[in-house]
Coordinates of C-alpha atoms in Angstrom, one line a residue:
X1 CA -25.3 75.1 34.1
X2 CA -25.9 72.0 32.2
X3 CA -22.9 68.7 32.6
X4 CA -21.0 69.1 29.5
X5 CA -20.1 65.4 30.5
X6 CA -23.9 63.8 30.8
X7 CA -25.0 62.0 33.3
X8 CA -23.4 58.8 33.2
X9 CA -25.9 55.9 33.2
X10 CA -24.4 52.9 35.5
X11 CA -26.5 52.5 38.9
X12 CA -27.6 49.5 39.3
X13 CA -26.7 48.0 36.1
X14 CA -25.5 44.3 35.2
X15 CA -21.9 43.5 33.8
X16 CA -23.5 43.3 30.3
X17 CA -24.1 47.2 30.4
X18 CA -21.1 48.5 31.7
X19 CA -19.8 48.6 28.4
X20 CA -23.8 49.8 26.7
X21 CA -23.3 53.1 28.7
X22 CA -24.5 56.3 26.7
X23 CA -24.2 60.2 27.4
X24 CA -27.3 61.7 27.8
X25 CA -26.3 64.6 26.5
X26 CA -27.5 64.7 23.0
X27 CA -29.0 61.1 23.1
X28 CA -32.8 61.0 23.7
X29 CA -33.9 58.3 26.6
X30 CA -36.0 56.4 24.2
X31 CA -33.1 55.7 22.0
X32 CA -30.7 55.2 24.2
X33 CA -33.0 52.4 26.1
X34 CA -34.0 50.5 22.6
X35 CA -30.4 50.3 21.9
X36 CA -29.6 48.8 25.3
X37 CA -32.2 46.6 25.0
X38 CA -31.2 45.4 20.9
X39 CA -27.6 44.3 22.6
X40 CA -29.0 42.8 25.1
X41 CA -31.0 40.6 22.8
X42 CA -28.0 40.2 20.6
X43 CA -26.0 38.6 23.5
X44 CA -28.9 36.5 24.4
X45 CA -28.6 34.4 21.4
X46 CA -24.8 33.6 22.4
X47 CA -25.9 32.0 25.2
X48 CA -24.4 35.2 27.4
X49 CA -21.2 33.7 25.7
X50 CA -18.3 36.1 24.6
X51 CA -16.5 35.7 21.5
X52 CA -13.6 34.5 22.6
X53 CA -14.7 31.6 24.6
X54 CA -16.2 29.8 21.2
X55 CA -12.7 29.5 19.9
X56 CA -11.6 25.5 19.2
X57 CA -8.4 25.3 20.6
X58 CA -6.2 22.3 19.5
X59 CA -4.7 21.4 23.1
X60 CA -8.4 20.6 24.0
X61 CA -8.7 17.4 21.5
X62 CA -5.4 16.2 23.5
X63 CA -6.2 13.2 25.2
X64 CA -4.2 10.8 27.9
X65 CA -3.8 7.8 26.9
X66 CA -4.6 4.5 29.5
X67 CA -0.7 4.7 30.6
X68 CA -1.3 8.5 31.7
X69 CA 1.3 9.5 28.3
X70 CA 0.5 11.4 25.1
X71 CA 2.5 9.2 23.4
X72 CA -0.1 7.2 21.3
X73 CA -2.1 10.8 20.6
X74 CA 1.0 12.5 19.6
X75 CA 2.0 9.4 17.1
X76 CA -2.0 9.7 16.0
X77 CA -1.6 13.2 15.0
X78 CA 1.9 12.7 13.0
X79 CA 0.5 9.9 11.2
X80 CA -2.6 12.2 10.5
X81 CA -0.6 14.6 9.4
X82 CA 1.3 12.4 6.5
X83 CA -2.4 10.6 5.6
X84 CA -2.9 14.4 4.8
X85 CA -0.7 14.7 1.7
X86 CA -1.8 11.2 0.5
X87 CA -5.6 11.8 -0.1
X88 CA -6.1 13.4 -3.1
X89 CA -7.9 12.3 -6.2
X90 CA -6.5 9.4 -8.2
X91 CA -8.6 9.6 -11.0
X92 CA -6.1 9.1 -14.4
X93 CA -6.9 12.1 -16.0
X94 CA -4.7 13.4 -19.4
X95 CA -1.8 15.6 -17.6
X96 CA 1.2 17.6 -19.3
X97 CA 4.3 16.0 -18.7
X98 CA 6.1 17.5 -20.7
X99 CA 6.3 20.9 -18.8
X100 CA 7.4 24.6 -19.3
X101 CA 6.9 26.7 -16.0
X102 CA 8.4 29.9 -15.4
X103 CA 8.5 30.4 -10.9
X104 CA 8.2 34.4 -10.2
X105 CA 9.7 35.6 -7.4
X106 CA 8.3 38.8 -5.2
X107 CA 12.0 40.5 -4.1
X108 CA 10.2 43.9 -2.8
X109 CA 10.2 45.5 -0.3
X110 CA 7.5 43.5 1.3
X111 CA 9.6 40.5 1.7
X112 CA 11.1 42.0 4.3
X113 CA 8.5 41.4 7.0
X114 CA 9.4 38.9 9.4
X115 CA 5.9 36.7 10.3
X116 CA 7.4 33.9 8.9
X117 CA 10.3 33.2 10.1
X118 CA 13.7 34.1 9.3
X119 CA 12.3 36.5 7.0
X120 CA 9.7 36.4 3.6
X121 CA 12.5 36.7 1.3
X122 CA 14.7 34.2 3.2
X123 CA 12.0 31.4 3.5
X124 CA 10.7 31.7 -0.3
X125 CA 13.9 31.7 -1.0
X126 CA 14.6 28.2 0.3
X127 CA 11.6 26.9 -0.4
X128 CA 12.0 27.9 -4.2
X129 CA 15.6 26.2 -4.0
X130 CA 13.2 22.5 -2.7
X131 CA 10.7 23.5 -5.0
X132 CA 13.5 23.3 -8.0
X133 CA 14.3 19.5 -7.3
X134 CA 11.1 18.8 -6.1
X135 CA 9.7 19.8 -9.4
X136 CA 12.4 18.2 -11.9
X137 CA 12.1 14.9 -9.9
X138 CA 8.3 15.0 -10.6
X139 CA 8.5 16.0 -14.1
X140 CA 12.2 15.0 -15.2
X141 CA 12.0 15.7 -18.5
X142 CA 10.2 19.4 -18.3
X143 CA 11.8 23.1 -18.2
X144 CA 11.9 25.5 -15.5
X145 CA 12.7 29.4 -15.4
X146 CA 12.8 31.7 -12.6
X147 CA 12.3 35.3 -12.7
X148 CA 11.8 38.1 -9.6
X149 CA 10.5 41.5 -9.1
X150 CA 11.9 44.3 -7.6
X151 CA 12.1 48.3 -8.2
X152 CA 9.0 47.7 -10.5
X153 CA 10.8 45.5 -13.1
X154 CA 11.5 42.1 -13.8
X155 CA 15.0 40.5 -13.5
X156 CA 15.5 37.1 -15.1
X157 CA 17.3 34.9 -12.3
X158 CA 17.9 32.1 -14.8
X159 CA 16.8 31.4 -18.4
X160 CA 14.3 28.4 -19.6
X161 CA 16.3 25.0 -19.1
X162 CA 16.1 21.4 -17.5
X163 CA 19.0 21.1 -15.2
X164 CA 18.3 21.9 -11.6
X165 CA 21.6 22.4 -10.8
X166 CA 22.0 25.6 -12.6
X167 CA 18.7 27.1 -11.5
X168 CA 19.6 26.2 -7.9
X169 CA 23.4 28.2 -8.2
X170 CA 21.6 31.0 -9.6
X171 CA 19.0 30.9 -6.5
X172 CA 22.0 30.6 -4.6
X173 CA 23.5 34.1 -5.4
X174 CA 19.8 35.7 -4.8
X175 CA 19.7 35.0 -1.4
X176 CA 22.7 37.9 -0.8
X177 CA 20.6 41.1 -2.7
X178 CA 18.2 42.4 0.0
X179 CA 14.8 43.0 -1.5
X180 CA 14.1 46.6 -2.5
X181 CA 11.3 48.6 -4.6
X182 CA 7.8 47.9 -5.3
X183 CA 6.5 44.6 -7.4
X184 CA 5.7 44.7 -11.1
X185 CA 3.1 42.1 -12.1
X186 CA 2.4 43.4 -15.7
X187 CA 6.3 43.7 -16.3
X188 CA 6.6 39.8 -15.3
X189 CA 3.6 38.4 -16.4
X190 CA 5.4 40.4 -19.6
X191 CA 8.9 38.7 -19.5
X192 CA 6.9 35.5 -19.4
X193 CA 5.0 35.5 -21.8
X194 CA 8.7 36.0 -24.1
X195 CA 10.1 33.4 -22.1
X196 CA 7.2 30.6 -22.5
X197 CA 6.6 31.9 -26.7
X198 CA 8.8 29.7 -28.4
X199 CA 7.9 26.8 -26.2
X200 CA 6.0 23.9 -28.8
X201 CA 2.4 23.5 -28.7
X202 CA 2.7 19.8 -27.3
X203 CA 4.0 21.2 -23.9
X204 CA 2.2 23.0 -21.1
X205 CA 2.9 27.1 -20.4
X206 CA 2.6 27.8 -16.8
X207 CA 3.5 30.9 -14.6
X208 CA 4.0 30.2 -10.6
X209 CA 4.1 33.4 -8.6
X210 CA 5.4 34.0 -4.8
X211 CA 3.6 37.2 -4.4
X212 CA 4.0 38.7 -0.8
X213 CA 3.3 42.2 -1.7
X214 CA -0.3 43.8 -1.2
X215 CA -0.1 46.3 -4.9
X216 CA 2.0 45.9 -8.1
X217 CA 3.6 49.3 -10.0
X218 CA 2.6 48.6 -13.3
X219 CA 3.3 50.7 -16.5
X220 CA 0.1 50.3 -18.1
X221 CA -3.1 48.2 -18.0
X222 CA -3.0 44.9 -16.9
X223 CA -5.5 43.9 -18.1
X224 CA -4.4 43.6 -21.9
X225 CA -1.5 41.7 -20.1
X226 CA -4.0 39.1 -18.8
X227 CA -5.8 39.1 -22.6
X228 CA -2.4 38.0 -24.0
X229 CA -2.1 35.4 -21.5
X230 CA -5.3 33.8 -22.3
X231 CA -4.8 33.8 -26.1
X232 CA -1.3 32.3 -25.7
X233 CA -2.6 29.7 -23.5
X234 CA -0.7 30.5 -20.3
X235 CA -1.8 29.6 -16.7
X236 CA -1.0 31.3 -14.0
X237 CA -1.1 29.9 -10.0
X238 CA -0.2 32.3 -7.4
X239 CA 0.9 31.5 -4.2
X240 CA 0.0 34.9 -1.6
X241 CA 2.1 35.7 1.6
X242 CA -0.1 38.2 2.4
X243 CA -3.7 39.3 2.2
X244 CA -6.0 38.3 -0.8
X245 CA -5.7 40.8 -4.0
X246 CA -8.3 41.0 -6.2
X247 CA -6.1 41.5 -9.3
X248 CA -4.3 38.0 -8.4
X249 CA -7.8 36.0 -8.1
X250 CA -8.8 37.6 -11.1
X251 CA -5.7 36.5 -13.1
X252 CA -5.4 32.8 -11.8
X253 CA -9.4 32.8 -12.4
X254 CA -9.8 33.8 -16.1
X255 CA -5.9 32.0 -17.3
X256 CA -7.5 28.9 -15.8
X257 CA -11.1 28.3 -16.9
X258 CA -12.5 30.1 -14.2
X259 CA -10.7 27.9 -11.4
X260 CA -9.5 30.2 -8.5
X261 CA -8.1 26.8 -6.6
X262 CA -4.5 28.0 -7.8
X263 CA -4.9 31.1 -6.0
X264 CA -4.0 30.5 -2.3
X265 CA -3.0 32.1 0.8
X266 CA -0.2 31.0 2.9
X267 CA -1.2 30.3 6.8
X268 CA 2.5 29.5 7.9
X269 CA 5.5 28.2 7.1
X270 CA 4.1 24.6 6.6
X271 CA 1.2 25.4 4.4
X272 CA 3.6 27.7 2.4
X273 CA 6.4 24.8 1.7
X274 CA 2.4 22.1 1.1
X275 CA 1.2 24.9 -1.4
X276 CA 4.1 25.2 -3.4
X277 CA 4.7 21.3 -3.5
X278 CA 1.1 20.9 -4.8
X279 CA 2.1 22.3 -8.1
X280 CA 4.7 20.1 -8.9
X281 CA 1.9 17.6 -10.5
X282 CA 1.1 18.1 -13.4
X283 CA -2.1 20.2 -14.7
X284 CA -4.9 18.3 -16.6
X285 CA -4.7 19.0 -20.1
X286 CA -8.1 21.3 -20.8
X287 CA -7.0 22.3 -24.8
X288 CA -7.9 20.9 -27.9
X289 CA -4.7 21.0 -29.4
X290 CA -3.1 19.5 -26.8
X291 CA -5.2 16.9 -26.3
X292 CA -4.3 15.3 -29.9
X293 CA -2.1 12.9 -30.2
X294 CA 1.1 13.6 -31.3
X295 CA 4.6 12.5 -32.1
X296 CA 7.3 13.7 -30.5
X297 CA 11.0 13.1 -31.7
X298 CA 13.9 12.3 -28.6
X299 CA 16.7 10.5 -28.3
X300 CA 18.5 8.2 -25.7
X301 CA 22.1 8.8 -25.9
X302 CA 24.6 5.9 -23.9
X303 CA 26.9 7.3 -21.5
X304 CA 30.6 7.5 -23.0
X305 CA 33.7 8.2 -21.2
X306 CA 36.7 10.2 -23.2
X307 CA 40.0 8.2 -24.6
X308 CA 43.0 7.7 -22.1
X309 CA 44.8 10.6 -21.7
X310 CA 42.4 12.8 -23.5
X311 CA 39.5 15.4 -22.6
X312 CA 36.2 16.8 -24.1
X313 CA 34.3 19.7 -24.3
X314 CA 30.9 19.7 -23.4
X315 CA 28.5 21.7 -26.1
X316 CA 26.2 23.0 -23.2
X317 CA 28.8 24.8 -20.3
X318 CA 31.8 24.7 -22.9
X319 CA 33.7 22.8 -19.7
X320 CA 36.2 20.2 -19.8
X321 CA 35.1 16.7 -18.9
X322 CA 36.0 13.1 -19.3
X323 CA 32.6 11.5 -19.8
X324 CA 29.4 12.7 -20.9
X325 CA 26.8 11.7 -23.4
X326 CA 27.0 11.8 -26.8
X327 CA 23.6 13.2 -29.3
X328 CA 22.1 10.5 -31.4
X329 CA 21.8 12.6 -34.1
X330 CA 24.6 14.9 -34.7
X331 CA 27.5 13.6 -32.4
X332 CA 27.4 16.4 -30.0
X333 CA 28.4 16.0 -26.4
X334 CA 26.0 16.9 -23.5
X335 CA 27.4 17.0 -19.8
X336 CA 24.0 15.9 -18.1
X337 CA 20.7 14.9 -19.0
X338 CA 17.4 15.5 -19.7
X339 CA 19.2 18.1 -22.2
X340 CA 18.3 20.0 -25.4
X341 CA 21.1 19.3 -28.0
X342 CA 22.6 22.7 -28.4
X343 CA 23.6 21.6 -31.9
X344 CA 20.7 20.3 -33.6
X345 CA 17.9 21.4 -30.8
X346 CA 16.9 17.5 -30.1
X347 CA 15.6 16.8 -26.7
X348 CA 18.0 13.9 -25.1
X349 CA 16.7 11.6 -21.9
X350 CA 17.1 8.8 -21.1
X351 CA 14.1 6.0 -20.6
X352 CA 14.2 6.2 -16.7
X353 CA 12.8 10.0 -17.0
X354 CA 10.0 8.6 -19.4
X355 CA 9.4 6.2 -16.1
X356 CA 9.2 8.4 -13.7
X357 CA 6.6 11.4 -15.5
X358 CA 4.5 7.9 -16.3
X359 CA 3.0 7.5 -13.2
X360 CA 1.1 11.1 -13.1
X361 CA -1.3 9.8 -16.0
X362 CA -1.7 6.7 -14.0
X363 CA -1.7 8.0 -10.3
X364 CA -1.2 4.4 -7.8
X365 CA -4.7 4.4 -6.1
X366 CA -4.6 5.2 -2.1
X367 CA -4.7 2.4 0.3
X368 CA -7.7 2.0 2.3
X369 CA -7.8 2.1 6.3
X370 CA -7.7 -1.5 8.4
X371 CA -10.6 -1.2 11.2
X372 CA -9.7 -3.5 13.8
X373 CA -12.2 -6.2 12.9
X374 CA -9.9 -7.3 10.2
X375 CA -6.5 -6.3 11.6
X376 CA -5.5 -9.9 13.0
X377 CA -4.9 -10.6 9.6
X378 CA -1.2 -8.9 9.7
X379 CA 1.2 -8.5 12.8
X380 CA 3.7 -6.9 10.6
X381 CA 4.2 -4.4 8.0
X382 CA 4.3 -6.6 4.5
X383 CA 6.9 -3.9 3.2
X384 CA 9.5 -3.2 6.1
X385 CA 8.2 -5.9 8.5
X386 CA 7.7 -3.5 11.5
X387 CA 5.0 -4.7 14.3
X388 CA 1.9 -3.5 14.1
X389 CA -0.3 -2.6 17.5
X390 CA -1.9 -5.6 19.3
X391 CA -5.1 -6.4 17.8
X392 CA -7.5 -5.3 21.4
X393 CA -8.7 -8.6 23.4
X394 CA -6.0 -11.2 20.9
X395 CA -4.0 -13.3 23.6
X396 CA -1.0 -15.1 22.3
X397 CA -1.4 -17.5 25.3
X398 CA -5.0 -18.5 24.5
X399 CA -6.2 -18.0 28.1
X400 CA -9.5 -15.6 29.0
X401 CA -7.4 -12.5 29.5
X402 CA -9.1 -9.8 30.1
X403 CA -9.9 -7.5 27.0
X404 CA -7.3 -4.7 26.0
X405 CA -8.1 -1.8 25.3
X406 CA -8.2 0.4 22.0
X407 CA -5.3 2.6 21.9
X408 CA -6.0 6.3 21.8
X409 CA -5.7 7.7 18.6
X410 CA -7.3 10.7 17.7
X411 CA -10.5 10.4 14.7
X412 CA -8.9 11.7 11.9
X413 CA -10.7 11.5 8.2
X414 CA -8.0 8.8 6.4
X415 CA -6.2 7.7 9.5
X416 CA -6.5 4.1 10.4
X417 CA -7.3 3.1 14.1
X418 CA -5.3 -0.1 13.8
X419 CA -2.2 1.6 12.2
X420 CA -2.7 -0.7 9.2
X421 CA -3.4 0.6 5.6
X422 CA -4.5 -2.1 3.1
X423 CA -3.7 -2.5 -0.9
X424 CA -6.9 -2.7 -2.3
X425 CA -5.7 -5.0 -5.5
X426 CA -3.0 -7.3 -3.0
X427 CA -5.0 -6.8 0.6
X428 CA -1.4 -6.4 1.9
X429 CA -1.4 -4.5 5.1
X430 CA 1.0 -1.6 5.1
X431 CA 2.5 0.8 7.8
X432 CA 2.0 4.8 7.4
X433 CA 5.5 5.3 6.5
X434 CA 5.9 2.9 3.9
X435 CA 2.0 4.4 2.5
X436 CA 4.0 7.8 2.2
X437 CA 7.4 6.3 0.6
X438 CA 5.1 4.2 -1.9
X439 CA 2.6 6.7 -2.9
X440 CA 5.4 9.7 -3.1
X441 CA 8.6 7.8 -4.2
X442 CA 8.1 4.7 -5.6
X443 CA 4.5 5.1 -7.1
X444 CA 4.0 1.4 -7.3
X445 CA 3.5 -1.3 -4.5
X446 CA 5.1 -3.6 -3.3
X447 CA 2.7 -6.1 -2.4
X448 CA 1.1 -5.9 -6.2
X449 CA 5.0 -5.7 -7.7
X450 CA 6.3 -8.9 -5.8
X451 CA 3.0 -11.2 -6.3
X452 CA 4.2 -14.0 -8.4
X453 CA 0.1 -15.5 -8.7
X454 CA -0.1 -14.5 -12.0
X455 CA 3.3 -15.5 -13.3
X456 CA 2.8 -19.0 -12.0
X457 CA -0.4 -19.2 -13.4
X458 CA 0.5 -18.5 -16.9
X459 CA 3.5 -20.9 -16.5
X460 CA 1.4 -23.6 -15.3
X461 CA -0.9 -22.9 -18.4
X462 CA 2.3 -23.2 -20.8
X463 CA 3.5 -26.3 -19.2
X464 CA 0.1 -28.0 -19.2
X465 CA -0.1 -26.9 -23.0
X466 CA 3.6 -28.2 -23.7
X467 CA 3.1 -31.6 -22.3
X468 CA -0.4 -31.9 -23.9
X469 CA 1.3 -31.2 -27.4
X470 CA 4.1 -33.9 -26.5
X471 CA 1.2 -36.3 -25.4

């Protein structure tokens, strides 16, 4: 009677086979040896190496330093990690300050999953909340709306306006509804396109979407959703928590001129909060229409404080309050600013706002990195005045010490070996953290701000022509 099992093919066999071993039942011999002998020569081009011993692990690129610490590669990676965020294009290209974005929130059931940590729903959550004042201290005098999706609708979390502070309470209250149902692009991509239709022409219209599940319940075709978006003009970025969906590339693709970089997927929790960040900059202007030049009426109302023993009403939360300011047009009294006059509909700011969206069209350029050959020009940070690393074989004695040596700092793309970082218009050296604080918060330098050369100069030239015209 015939083995129902086969003969098992393992005598005198190498480690490589044990797992090649066939039944000979129902296999010829001829096939069963040329298939042996094709994975054989498939592991002979990996150099008899298994998969998992090619992997680049990051504890590998850890190196001691000459004290025997990790202290200088550990303060190398941190400062490669902030050089990160700073090296991006600074071309001046025309941008869209003034901004009208609606942020789309996935509540379904798939924010429940916990691989990042507390939960989905929790973490977009307070991200969203950062990505609020992140967003209106970028682009101070733009709108925002938020809207989520669960049980296959849309639910409008807080309506089109420019304060932060009542987005952020409404954010507030939707961290206490556990997420439920299935997602609904078409029904929000639906809600906003009502929500961005009486925005003006001069403006941007942009839809931001959290989308952590892997389908969307939709009522009809989406695709004469994703028509209407590209005839009104709307872009859509999504930001995945998931897998990739096709239906998502396709939508950030077609609403943006065929540019899928605003479709991305999260790795963690760090490249979730850096994605969401990113889009706080304005978009470059791509439309005809928009790229006219235009004028566009506002007004810069004074800050007024009501009579002793008095109180006012403010037109926009109907709340008592003792200052406020008041609109240049019609009289009416607005809480806080940037605000929309809710009697005659003009858009009040004031000129710091104008200030601060100014430096997106002209981005401040990034410093370039100090090799050591040209570090003993600075000891000290020209900004905050902390010490720089010793410049390797500089003695302060003057004597033939012996040479120092390089401090260990891992070889980063944009990270300076000698912890400087140079102006390229004031050839002031800088420290990392005050490269981060100028380039993210201040947008201008300091170096370049406080240089008095030029002033001097055209003073000189004024006096010189003054006392020639007396001569």
């Amino acid at each position: 009677m015939a083995d129902s099992d086969g003969d098992y093919q393992a005598d005198d066999a190498s480690e490589d086979e044990f797992g090649d071993h066939q039944v000979t039942s129902g296999t010829p011999a001829g096939s069963r040896t040329r298939t042996r002998t094709d994975k054989l020569k498939k592991g002979s081009r990996k150099g008899g190496k298994a998969a998992w011993e090619d992997l680049q692990r990051s504890w590998d690129a850890v190196v001691e330093g000459a004290d025997g610490t990790l202290a200088g590669t550990i303060e190398g990676l941190a400062e490669a990690q902030k050089r990160a965020r700073l090296l991006k294009d600074t071309t001046p290209l025309q941008r869209g300050i003034i901004r009208h974005l609606v942020l789309v929130l996935d509540m379904s059931f798939a924010m429940l999953e916990k691989d990042l940590l507390p939960s989905r729903h929790q973490l977009s959550t307070a991200y969203a909340s950062e990505f609020v004042r992140e967003y209106f201290e970028q682009n101070p005098i733009s709108q925002l709306a938020i809207i989520g999706m669960r049980d296959g609708i849309a639910v409008r979390i807080s309506d089109m306006g420019g304060n932060p502070e009542d987005h952020l309470e409404k954010l507030q209250a939707c961290v206490k509804q556990d997420p439920q149902g299935n997602p609904s692009l078409q029904n929000a991509l639906e809600m906003c396109r009502g929500a961005l239709f009486h925005t003006p022409s001069h403006g941007t219209r942009e839809v931001l979407i959290v989308y952590g599940a892997l389908m969307s319940s939709d009522p009809g075709d989406i695709h004469d959703t994703l028509h209407s978006l590209i005839k009104d003009r709307i872009r859509v970025s999504i930001v995945g928590l998931a897998a990739q969906v096709a239906i998502c590339e396709e939508l950030c693709s077609k609403t943006n001129g065929g540019d899928t970089s605003s479709y991305n997927i999260a790795l963690d929790e760090h490249n979730f909060r850096d994605l969401l960040l990113e889009i706080t900059t304005p978009p470059v202007t791509r439309t005809t229409e928009q790229s006219n030049a235009s004028l566009l009426m506002m007004g810069f109302p004074s800050r007024t404080l009501a009579a002793p023993e008095t109180t006012n009403y403010c037109a926009c939360h109907h709340r008592p309050t003792r200052e406020g300011y008041q609109c240049t047009r019609c009289g009416v009294r607005v809480c806080r600013l940037p605000a929309e006059c809710p009697g005659c509909g003009l858009t009040l700011i004031l000129s710091t706002h104008l200030a601060r969206s100014y430096h997106h069209l002209f981005p401040l350029r990034n410093w370039a990195e100090v090799p050591w050959s040209e570090a003993k020009r600075s000891k000290s940070c020209y900004s905050c005045l902390s010490l720089f690393p010793d410049v390797p074989g500089r003695n302060s004695s003057g004597g033939n010490a012996k040479t120092q040596d390089k401090p260990d700092r891992p070889t980063v793309k944009g990270l300076s070996e000698s912890g400087r970082y140079a102006c390229e218009v004031c050839h002031n050296h800088f420290c990392i953290d005050c490269d981060v604080y100028t380039h993210e918060v201040l947008h201008n330098c300091p170096g370049c701000q406080s240089d008095t050369r030029g002033a001097m100069q055209a003073a000189a030239e004024a006096n010189g022509t003054a006392m020639e015209v007396d001569s």
